[in-house]
PDB file of C-alpha atoms in Angstrom:
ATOM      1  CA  UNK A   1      27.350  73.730 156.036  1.00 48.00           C
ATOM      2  CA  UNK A   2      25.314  71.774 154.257  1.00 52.00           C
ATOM      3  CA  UNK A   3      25.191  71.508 150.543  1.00 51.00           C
ATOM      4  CA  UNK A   4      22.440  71.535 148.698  1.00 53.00           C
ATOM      5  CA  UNK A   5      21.730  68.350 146.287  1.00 54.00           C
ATOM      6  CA  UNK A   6      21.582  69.627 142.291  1.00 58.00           C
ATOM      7  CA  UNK A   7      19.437  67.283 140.173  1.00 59.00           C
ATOM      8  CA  UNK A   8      19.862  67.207 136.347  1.00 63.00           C
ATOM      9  CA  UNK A   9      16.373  67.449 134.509  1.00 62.00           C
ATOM     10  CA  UNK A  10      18.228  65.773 131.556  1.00 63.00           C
ATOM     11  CA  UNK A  11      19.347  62.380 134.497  1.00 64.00           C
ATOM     12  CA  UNK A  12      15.520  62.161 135.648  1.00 57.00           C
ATOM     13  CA  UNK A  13      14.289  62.010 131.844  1.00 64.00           C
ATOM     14  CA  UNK A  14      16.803  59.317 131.405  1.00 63.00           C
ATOM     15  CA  UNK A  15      15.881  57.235 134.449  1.00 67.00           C
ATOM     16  CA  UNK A  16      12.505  57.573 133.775  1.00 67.00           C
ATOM     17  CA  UNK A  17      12.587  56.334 129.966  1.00 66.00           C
ATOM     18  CA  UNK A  18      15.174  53.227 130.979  1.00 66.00           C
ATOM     19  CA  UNK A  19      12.859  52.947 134.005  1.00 65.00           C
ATOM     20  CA  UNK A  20       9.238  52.407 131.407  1.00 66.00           C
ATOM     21  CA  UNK A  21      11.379  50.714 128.084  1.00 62.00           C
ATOM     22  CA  UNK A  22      11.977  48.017 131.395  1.00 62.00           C
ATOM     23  CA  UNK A  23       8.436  47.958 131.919  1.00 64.00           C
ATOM     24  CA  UNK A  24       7.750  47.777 128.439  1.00 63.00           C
ATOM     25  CA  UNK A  25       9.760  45.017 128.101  1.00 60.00           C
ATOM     26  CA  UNK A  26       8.410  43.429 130.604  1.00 59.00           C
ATOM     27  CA  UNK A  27       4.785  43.849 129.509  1.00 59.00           C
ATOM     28  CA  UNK A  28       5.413  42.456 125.836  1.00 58.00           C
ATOM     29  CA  UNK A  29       7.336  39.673 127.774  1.00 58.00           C
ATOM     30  CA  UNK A  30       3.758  38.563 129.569  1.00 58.00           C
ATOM     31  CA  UNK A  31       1.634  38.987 126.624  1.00 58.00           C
ATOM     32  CA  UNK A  32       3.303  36.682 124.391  1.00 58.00           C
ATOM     33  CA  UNK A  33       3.149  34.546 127.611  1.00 59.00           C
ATOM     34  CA  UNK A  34      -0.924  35.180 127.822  1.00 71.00           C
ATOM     35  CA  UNK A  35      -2.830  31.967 127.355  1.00 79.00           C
ATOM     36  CA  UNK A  36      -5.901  31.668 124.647  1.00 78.00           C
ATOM     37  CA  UNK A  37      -8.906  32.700 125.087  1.00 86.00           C
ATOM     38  CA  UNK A  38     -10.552  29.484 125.812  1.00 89.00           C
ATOM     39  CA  UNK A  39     -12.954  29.838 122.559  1.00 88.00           C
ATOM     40  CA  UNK A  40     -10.061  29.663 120.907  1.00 88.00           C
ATOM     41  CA  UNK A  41      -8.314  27.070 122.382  1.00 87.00           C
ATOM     42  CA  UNK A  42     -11.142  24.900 121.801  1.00 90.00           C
ATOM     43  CA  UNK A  43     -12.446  25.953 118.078  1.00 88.00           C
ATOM     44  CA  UNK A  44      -8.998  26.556 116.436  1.00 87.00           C
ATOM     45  CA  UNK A  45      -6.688  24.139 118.380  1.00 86.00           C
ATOM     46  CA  UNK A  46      -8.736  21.591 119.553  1.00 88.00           C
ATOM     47  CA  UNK A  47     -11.274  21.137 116.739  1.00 90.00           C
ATOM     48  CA  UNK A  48      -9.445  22.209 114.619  1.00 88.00           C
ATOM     49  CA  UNK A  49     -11.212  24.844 112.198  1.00 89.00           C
ATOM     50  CA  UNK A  50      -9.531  27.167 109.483  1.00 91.00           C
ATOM     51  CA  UNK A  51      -7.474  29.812 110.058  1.00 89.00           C
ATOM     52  CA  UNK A  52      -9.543  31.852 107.911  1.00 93.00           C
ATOM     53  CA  UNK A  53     -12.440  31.890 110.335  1.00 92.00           C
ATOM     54  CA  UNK A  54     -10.691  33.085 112.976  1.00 91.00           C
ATOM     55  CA  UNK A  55      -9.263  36.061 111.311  1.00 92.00           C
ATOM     56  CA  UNK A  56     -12.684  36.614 110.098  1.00 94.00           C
ATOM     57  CA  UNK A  57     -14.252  36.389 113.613  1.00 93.00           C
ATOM     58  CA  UNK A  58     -11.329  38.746 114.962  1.00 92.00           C
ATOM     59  CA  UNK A  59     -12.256  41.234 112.633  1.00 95.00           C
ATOM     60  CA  UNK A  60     -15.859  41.126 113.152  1.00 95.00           C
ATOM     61  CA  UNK A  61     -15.221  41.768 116.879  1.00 93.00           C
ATOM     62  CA  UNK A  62     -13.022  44.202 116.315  1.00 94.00           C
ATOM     63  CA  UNK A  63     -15.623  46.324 113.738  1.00 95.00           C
ATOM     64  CA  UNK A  64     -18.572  45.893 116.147  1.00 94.00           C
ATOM     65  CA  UNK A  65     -16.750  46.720 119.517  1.00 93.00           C
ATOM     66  CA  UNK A  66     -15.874  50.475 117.082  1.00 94.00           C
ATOM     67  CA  UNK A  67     -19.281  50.175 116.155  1.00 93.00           C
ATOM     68  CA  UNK A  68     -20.882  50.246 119.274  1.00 93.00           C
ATOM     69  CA  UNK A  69     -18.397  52.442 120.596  1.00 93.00           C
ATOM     70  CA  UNK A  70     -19.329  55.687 118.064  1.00 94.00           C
ATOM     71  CA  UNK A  71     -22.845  54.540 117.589  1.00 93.00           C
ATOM     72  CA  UNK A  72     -23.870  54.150 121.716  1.00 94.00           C
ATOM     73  CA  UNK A  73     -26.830  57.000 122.012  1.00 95.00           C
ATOM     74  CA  UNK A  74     -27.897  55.489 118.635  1.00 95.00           C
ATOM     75  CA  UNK A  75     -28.400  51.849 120.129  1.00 95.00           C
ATOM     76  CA  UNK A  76     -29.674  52.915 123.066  1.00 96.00           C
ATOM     77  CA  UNK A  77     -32.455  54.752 121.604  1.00 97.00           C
ATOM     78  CA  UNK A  78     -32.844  51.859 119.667  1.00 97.00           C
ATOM     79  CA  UNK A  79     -33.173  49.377 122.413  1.00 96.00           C
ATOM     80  CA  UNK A  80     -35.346  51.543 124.521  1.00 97.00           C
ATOM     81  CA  UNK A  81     -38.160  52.045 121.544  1.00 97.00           C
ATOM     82  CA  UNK A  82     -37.694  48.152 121.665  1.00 97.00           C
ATOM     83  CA  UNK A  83     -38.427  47.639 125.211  1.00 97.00           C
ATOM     84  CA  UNK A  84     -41.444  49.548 124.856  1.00 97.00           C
ATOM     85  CA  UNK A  85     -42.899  48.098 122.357  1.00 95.00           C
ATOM     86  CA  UNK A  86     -42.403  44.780 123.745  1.00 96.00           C
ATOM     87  CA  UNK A  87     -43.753  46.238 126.884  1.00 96.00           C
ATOM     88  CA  UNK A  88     -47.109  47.525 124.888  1.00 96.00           C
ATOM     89  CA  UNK A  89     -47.382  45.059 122.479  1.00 96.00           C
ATOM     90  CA  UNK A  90     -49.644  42.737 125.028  1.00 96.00           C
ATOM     91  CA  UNK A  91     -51.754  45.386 125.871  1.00 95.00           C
ATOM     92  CA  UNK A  92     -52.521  46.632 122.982  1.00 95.00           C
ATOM     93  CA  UNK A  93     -53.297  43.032 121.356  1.00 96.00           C
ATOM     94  CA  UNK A  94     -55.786  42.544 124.417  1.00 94.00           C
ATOM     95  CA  UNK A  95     -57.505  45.586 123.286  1.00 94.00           C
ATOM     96  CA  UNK A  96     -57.873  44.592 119.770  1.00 96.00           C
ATOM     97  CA  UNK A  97     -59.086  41.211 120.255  1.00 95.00           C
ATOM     98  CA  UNK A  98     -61.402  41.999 122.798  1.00 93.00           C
ATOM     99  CA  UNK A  99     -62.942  44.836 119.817  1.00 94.00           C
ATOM    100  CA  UNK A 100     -63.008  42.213 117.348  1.00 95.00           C
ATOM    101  CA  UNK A 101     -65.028  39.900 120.300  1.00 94.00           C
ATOM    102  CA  UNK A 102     -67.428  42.942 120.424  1.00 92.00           C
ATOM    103  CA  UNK A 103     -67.796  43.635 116.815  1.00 93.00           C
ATOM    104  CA  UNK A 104     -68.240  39.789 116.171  1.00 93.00           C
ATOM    105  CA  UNK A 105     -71.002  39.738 118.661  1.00 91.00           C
ATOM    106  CA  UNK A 106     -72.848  42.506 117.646  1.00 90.00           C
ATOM    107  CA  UNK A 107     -72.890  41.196 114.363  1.00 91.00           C
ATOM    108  CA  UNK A 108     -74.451  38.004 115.832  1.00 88.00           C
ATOM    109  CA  UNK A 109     -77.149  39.729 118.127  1.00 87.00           C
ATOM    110  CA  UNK A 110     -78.112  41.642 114.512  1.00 87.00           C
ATOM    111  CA  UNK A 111     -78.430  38.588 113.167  1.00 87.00           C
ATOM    112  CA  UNK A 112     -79.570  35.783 115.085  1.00 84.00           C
ATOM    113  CA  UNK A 113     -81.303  37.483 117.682  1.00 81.00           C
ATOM    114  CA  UNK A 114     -84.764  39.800 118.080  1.00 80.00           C
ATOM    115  CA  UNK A 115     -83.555  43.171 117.909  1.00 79.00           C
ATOM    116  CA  UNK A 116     -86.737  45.068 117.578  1.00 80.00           C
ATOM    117  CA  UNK A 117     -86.722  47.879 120.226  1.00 81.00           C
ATOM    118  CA  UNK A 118     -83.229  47.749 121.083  1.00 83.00           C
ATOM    119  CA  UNK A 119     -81.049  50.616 119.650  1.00 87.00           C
ATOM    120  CA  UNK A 120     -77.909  50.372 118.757  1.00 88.00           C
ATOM    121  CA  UNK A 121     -76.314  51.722 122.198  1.00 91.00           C
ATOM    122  CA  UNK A 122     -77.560  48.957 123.697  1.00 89.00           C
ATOM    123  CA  UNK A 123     -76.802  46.525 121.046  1.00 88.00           C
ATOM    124  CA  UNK A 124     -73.061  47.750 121.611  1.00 90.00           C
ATOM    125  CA  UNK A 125     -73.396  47.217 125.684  1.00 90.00           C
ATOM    126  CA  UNK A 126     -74.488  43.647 125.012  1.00 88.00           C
ATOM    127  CA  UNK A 127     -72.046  42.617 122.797  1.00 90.00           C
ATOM    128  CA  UNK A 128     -69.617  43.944 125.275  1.00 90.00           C
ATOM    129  CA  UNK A 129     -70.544  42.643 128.600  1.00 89.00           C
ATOM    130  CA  UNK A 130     -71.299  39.214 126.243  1.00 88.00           C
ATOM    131  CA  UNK A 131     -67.365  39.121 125.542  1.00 90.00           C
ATOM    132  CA  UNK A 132     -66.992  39.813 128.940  1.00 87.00           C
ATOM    133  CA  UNK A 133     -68.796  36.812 130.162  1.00 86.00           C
ATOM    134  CA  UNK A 134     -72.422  37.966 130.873  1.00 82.00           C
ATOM    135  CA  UNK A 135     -75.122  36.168 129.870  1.00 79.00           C
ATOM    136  CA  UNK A 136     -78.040  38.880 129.170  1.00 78.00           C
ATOM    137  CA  UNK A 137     -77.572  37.756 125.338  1.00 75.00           C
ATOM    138  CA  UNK A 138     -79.077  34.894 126.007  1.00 77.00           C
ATOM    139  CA  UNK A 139     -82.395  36.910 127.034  1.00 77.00           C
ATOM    140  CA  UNK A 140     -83.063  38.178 124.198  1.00 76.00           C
ATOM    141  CA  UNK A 141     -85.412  35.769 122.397  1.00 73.00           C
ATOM    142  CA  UNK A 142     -83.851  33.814 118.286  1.00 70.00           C
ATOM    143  CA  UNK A 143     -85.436  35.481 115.230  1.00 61.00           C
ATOM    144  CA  UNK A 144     -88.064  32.825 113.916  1.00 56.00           C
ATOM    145  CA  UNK A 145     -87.575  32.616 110.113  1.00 48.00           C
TER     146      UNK A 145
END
């Protein structure tokens, strides 16, 4: 007959807890071995800079890793509106010079050049293709004062 084998809830809790305040042990045993972070090693022991500063530095770290921990969606939304306006941002100062090139030139065909029978549609499409390289501008004959 075989007997059957009783375990004691109360002996597996106690294994258990002598089993992790061992590991515990242990782990607190290789932290306090853990080298420096070599920032550290080189700033505060090395070089040799205050105390102060690294405690200030620690703390900073500390805030911004909570920081962008609870504020994530906010910083990514912020980052993204970022990216696209660094994406745009060429573009859209391509356009406006190349309006200013066309209002700068129209002024000058107004001015400088003999605009009698030309309407202002066509003013606009030669001040245009001028900024664009063509050369009809040059067609059109100087005022003579």
């Amino acid at each position: 007959m075989n007997k059957k084998e009783t375990t004691n809830p109360k002996e597996l809790k106690n294994q258990n807890y002598e089993a992790k305040k061992m590991n515990a042990s242990a782990n607190l045993k290789k932290k306090k071995d853990k080298d420096l972070p070599w920032w550290v090693e080189l700033l505060f022991v090395q070089i040799g800079l205050p105390d102060k500063l690294l405690i200030k530095i620690l703390k900073a770290k500390k805030t911004s890793k909570e920081f962008i921990k609870n504020e994530k969606k906010s910083i990514i939304i912020f980052l993204f509106v970022i990216t696209i306006l660094a994406y745009f941002y060429p573009v859209i100062k391509h356009a406006k010079n190349k309006l200013d090139c066309e209002a700068i030139a129209k002024n000058y065909i107004i001015k400088n050049k003999n605009t009698i029978g030309i309407n202002n549609r066509e003013i606009k499409m030669l001040s245009t293709n001028f900024c664009y390289g063509g050369e009809e501008i040059y067609e059109i004959e100087n005022l003579k004062n």
